[in-house]
PDB file of C-alpha atoms and ligand atoms in Angstrom:
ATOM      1  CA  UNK A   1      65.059 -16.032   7.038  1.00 77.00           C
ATOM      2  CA  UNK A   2      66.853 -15.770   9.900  1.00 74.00           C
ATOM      3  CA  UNK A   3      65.985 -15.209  13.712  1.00 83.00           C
ATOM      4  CA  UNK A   4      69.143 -16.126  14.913  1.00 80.00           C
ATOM      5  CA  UNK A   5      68.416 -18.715  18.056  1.00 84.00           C
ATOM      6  CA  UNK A   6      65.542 -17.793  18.439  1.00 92.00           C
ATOM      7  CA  UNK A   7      62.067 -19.735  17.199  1.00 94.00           C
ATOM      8  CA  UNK A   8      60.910 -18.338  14.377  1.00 98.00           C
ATOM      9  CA  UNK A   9      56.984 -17.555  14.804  1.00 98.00           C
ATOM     10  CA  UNK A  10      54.250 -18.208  12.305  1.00 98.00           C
ATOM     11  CA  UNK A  11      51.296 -16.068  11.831  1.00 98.00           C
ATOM     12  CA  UNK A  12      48.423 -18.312  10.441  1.00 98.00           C
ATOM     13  CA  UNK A  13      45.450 -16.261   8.474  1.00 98.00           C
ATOM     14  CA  UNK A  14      42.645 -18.068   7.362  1.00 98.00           C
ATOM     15  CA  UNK A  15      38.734 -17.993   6.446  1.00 98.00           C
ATOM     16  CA  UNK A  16      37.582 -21.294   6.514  1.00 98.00           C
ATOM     17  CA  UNK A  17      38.159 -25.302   7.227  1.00 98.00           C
ATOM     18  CA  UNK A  18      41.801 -24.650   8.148  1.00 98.00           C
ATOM     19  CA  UNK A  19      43.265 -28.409   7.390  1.00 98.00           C
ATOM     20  CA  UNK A  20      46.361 -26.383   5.908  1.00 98.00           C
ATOM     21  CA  UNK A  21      46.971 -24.944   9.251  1.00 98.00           C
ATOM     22  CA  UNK A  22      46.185 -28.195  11.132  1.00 98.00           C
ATOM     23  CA  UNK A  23      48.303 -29.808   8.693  1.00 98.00           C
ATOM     24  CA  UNK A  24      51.490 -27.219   9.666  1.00 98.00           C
ATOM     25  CA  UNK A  25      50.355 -27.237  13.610  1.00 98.00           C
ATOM     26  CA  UNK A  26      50.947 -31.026  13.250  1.00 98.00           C
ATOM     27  CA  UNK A  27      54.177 -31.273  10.975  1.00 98.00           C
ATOM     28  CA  UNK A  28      55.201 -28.600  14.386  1.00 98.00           C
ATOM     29  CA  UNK A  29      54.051 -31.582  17.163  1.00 98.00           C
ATOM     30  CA  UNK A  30      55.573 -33.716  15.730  1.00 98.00           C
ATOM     31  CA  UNK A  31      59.239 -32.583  14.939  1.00 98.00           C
ATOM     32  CA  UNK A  32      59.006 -32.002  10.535  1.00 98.00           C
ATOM     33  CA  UNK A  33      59.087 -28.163  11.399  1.00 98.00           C
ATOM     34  CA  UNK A  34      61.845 -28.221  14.035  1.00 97.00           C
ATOM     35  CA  UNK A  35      62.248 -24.181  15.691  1.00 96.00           C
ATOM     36  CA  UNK A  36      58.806 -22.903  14.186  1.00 98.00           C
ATOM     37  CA  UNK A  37      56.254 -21.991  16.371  1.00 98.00           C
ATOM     38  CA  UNK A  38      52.486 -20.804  15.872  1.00 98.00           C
ATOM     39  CA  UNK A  39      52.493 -17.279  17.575  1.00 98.00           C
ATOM     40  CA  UNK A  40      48.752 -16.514  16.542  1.00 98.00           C
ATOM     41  CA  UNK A  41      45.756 -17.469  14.134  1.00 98.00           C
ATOM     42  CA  UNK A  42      43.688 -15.027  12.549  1.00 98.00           C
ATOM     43  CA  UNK A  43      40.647 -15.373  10.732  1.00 98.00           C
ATOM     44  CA  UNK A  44      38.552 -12.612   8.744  1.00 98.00           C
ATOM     45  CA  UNK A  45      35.151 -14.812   9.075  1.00 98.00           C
ATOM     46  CA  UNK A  46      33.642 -15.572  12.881  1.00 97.00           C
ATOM     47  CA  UNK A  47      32.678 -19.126  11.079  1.00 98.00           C
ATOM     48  CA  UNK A  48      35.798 -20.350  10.326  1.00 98.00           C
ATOM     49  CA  UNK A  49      36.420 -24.112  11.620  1.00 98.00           C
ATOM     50  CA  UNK A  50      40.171 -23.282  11.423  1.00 98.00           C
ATOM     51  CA  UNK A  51      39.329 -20.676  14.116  1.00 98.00           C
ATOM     52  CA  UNK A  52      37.609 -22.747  16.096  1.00 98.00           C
ATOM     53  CA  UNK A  53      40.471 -25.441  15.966  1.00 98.00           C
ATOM     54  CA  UNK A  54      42.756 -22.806  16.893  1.00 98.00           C
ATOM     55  CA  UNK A  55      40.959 -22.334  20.225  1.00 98.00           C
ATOM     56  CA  UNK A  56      40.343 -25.339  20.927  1.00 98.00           C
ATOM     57  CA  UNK A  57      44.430 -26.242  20.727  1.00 98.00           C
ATOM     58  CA  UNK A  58      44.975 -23.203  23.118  1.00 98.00           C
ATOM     59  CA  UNK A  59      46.697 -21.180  20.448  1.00 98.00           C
ATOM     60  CA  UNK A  60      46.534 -17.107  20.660  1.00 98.00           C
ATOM     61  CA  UNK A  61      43.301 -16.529  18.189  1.00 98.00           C
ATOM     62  CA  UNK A  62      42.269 -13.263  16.814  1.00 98.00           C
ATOM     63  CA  UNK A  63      39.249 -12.497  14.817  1.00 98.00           C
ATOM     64  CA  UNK A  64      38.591  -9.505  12.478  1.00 98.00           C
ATOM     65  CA  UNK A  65      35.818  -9.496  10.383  1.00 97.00           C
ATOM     66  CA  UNK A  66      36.489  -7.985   7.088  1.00 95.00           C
ATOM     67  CA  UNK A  67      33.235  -7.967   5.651  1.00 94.00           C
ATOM     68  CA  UNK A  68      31.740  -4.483   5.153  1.00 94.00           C
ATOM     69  CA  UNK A  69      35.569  -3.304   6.303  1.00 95.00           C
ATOM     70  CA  UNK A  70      37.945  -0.729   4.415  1.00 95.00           C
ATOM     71  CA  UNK A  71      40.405  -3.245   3.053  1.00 95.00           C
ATOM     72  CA  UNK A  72      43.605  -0.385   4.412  1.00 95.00           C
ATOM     73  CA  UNK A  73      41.916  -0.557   7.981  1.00 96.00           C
ATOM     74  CA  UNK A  74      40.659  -4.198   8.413  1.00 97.00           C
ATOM     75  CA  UNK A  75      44.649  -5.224   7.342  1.00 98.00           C
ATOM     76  CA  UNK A  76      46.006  -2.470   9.754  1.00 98.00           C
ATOM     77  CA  UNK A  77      44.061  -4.103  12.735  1.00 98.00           C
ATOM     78  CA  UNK A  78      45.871  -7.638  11.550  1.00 98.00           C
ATOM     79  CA  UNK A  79      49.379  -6.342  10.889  1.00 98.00           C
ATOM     80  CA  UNK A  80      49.234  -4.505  14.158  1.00 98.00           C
ATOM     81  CA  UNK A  81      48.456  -8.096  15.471  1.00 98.00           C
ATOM     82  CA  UNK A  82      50.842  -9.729  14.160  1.00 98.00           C
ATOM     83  CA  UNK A  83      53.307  -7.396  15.080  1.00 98.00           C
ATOM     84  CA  UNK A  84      52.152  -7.777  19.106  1.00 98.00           C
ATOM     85  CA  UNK A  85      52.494 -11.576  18.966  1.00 98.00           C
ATOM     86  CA  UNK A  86      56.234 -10.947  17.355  1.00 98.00           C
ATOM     87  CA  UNK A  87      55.590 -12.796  13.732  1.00 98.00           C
ATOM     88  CA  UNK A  88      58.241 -13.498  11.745  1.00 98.00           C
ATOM     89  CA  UNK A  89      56.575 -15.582   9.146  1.00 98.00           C
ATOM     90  CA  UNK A  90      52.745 -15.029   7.740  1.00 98.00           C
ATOM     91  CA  UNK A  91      51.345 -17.916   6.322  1.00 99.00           C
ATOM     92  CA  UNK A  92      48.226 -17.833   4.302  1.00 98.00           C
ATOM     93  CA  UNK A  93      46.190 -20.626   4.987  1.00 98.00           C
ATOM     94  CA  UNK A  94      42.940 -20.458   3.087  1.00 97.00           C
ATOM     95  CA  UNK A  95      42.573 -16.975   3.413  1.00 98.00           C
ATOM     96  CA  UNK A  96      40.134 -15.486   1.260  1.00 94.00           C
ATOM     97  CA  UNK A  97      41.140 -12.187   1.005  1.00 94.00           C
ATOM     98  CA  UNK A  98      43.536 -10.052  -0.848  1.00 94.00           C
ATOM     99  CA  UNK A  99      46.055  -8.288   0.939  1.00 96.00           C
ATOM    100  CA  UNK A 100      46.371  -4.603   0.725  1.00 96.00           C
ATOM    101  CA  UNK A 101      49.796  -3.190  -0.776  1.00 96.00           C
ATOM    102  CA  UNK A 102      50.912  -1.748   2.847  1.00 97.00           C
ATOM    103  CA  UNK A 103      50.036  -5.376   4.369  1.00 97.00           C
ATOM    104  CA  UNK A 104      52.645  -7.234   1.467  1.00 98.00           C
ATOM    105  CA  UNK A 105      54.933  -4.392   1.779  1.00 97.00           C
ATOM    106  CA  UNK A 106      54.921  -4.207   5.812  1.00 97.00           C
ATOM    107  CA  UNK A 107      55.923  -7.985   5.202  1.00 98.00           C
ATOM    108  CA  UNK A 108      57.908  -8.587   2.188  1.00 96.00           C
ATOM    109  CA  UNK A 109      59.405 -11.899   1.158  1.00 97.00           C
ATOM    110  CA  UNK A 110      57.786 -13.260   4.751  1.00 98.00           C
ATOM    111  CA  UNK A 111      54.390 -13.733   3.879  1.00 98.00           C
ATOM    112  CA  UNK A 112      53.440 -17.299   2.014  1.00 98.00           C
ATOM    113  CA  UNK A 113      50.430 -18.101   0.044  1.00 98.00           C
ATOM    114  CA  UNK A 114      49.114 -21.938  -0.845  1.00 98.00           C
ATOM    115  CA  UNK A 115      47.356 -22.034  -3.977  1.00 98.00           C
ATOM    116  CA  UNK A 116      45.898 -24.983  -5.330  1.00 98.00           C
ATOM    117  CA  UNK A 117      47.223 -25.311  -8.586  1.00 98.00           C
ATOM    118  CA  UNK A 118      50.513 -25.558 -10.878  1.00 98.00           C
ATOM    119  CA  UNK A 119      51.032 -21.423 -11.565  1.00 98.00           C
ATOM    120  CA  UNK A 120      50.311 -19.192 -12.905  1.00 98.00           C
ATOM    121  CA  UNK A 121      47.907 -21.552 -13.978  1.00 98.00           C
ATOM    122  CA  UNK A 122      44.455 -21.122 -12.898  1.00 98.00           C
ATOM    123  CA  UNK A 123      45.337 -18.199 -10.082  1.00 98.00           C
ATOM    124  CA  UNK A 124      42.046 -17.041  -8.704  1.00 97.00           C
ATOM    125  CA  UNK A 125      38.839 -18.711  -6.965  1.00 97.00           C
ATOM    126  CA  UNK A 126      38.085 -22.135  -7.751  1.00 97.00           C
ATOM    127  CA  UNK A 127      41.129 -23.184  -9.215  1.00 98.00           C
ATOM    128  CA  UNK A 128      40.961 -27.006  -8.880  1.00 98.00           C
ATOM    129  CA  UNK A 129      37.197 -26.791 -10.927  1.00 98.00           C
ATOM    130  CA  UNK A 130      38.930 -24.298 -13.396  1.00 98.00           C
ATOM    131  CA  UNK A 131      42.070 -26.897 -14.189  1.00 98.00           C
ATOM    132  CA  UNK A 132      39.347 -29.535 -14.247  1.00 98.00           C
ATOM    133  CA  UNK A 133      36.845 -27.580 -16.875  1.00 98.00           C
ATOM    134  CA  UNK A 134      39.841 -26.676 -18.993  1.00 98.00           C
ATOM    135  CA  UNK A 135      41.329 -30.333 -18.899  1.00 98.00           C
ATOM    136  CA  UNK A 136      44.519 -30.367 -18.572  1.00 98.00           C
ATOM    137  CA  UNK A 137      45.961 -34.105 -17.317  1.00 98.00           C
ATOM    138  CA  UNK A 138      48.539 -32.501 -14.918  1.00 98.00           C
ATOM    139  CA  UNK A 139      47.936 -29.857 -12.018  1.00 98.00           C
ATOM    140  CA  UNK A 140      48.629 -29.472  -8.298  1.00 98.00           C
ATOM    141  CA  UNK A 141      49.467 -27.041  -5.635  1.00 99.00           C
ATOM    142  CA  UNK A 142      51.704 -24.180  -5.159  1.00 98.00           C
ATOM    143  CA  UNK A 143      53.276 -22.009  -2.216  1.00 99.00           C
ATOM    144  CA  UNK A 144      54.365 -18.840  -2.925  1.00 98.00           C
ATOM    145  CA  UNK A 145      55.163 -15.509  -1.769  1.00 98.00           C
ATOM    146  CA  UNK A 146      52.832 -13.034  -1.726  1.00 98.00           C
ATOM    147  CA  UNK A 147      53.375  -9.953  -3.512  1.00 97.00           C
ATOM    148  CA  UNK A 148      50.760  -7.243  -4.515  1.00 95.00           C
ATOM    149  CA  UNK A 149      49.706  -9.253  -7.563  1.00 96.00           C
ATOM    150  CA  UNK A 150      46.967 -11.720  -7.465  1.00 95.00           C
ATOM    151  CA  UNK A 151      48.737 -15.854  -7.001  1.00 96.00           C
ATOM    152  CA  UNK A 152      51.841 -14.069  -8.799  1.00 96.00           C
ATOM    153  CA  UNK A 153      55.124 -13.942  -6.406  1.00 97.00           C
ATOM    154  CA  UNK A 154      57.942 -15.611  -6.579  1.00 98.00           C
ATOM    155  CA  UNK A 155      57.090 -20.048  -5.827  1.00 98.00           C
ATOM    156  CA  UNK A 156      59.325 -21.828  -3.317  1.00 98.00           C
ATOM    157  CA  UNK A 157      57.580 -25.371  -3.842  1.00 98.00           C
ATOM    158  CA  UNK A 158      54.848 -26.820  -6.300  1.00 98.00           C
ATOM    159  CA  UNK A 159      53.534 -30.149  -6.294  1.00 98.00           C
ATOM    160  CA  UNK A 160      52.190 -32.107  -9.081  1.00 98.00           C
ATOM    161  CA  UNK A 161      49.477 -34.852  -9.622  1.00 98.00           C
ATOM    162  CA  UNK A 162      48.019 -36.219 -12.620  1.00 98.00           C
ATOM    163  CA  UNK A 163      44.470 -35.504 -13.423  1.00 98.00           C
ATOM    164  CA  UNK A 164      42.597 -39.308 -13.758  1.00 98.00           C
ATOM    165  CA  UNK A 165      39.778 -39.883 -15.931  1.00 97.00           C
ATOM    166  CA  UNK A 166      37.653 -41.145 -13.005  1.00 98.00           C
ATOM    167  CA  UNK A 167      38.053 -37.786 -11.635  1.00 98.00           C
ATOM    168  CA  UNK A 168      35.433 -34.845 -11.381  1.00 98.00           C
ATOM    169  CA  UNK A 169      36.381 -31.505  -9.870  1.00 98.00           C
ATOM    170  CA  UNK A 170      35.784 -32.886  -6.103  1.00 98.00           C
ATOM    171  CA  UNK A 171      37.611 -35.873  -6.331  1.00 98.00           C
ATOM    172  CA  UNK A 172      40.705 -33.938  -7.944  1.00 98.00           C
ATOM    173  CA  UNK A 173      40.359 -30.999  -5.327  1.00 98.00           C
ATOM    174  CA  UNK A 174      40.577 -33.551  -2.296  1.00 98.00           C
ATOM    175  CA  UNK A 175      43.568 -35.120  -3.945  1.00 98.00           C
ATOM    176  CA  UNK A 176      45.229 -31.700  -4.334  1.00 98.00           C
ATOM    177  CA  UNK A 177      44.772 -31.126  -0.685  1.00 98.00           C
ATOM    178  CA  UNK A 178      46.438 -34.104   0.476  1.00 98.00           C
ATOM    179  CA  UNK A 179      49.533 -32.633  -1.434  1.00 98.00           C
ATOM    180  CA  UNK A 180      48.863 -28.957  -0.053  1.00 98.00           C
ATOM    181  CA  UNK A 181      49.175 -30.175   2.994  1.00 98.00           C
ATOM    182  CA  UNK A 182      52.806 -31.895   2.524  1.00 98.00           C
ATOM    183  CA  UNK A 183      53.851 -28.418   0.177  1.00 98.00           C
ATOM    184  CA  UNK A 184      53.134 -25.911   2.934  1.00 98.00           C
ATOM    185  CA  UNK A 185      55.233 -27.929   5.175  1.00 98.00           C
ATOM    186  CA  UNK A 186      58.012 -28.376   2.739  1.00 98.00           C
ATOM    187  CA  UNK A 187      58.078 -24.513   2.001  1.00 98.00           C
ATOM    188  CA  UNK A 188      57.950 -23.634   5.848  1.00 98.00           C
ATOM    189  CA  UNK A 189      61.281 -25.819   6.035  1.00 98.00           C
ATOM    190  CA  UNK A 190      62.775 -23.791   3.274  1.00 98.00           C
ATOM    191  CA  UNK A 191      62.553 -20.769   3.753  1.00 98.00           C
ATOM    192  CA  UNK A 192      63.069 -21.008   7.701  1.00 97.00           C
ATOM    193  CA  UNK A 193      66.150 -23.148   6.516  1.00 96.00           C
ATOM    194  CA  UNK A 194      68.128 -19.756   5.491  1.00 94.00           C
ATOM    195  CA  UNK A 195      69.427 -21.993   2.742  1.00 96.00           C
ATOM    196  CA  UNK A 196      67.735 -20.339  -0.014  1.00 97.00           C
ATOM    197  CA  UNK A 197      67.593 -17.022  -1.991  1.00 97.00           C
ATOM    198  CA  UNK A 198      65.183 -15.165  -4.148  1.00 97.00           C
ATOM    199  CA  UNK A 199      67.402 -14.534  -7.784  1.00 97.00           C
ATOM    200  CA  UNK A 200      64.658 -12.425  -9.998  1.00 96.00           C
ATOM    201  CA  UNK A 201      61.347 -15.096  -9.935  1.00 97.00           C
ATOM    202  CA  UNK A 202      63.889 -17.817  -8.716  1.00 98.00           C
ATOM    203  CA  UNK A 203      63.586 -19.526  -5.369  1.00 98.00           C
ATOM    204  CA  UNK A 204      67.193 -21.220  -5.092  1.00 98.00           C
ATOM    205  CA  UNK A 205      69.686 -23.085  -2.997  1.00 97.00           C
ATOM    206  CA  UNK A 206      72.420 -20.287  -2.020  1.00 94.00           C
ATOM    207  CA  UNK A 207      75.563 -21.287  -3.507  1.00 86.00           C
ATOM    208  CA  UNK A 208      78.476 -21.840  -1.121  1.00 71.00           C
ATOM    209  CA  UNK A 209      81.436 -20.955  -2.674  1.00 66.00           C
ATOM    210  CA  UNK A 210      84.461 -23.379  -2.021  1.00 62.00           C
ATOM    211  CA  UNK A 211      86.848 -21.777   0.510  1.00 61.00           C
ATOM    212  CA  UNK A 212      90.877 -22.248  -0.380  1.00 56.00           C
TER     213      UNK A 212
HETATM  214  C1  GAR B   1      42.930 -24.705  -0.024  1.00 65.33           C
HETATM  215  O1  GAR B   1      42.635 -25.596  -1.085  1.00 65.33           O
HETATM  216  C2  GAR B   1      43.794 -23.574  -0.524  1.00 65.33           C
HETATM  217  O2  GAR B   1      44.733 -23.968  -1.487  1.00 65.33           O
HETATM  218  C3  GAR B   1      42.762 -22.656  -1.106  1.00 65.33           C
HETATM  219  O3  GAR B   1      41.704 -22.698  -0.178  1.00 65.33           O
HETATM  220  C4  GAR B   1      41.671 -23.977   0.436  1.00 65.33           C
HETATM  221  C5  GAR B   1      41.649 -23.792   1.929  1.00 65.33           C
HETATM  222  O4  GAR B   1      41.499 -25.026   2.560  1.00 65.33           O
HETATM  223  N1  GAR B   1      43.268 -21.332  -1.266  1.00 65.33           N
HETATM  224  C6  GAR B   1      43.006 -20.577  -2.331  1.00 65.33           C
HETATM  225  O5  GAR B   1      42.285 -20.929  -3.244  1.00 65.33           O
HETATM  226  C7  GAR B   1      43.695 -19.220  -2.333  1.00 65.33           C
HETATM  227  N2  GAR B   1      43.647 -18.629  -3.638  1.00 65.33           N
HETATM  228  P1  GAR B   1      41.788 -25.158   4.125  1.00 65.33           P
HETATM  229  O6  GAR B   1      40.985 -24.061   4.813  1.00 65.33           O
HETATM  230  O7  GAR B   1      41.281 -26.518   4.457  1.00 65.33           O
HETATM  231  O8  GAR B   1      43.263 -25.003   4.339  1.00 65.33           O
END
């Protein structure tokens, strides 16, 4: 992604806690995200802690309920403010919603999704109970970008942890966090990093070819 000198402006959508977003505000502060800005925060629920966070910080906050809201209009109203605070990057934070086709497509490749598990594993709600009930010993978190599938487009990091045996599906979901939280950052850096490509499902280093 490029934005030539310019900062490159994140658009943070969430519904709840919001410790992914904190987690990217303070990889910003404190230099891991160098050139990346938070333009605005959105949130679809008047509840949300992350909103309230986002207020508190002095950040540009919008809120647009989407309960009891034409999925096509309530993600008009947030593309249209996205657009007016000049977003170049969307980044799903927790955001329990899915995203009409005109949203992904008004976007494309610039909208990122944290999911938290190792897909297309367990996509859906609840994923870190799901990995638990089914057992596996190995799951984790993954950012992606969002196309007009449900936790399907193409992954620019995953993380990994095991699952212990002194685990139960709370323990193991505030372990994946702590990962989330380093994963977002890491993908942020990559694709604002204009280093890498999408090739088919792929997420990959360009390749510089050798000059003679
Ligand atoms: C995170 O665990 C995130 O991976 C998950 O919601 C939580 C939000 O936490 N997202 C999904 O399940 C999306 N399918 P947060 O509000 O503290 O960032």
């Amino acid at each position: 992604m490029s934005t030539g000198d310019k900062p490159v402006r994140l658009g943070i959508l969430l519904s709840g806690r919001g410790s992914n977003f904190l987690a990217i505000a303070e990889s910003i502060r404190t230099g891991r995200l160098p050139g990346v800005q938070v333009a605005v925060v959105i949130s679809n629920v008047a509840e949300s802690a992350g909103l309230a966070k986002a207020r508190e910080m002095g950040l540009a906050s919008a809120l647009f309920v989407s309960r009891g809201r034409k999925r096509a209009e309530h993600d008009a109203d947030v593309t249209a403010c996205l657009k007016a605070h000049g977003v170049d990057l969307v980044c799903l934070a927790g955001y329990m919603r899915l995203l009409s086709p005109e949203f992904v497509a008004e976007f494309r490749n610039r909208i990122l999704n944290i999911h938290p598990s190792l897909l297309p594993a367990f996509p859906g709600l609840d994923a870190q109970e799901q990995a638990f009930h089914y057992g596996v010993k190995i799951t984790g978190c993954t950012v992606h970008f969002v196309d007009e599938h449900l936790d399907h487009g193409v992954i620019v990091v995953q993380r990994a942890i095991p699952v212990l045996e002194s685990d139960d599906a709370h323990s193991l979901a505030g372990r994946i966090l702590v990962e989330e939280h380093v994963a977002y950052t890491e993908a942020i850096a990559r694709v604002v990093s204009g280093e890498y490509e999408i090739q088919g499902r792929r997420y990959v280093k360009r390749t510089v070819l050798a000059q003679d």
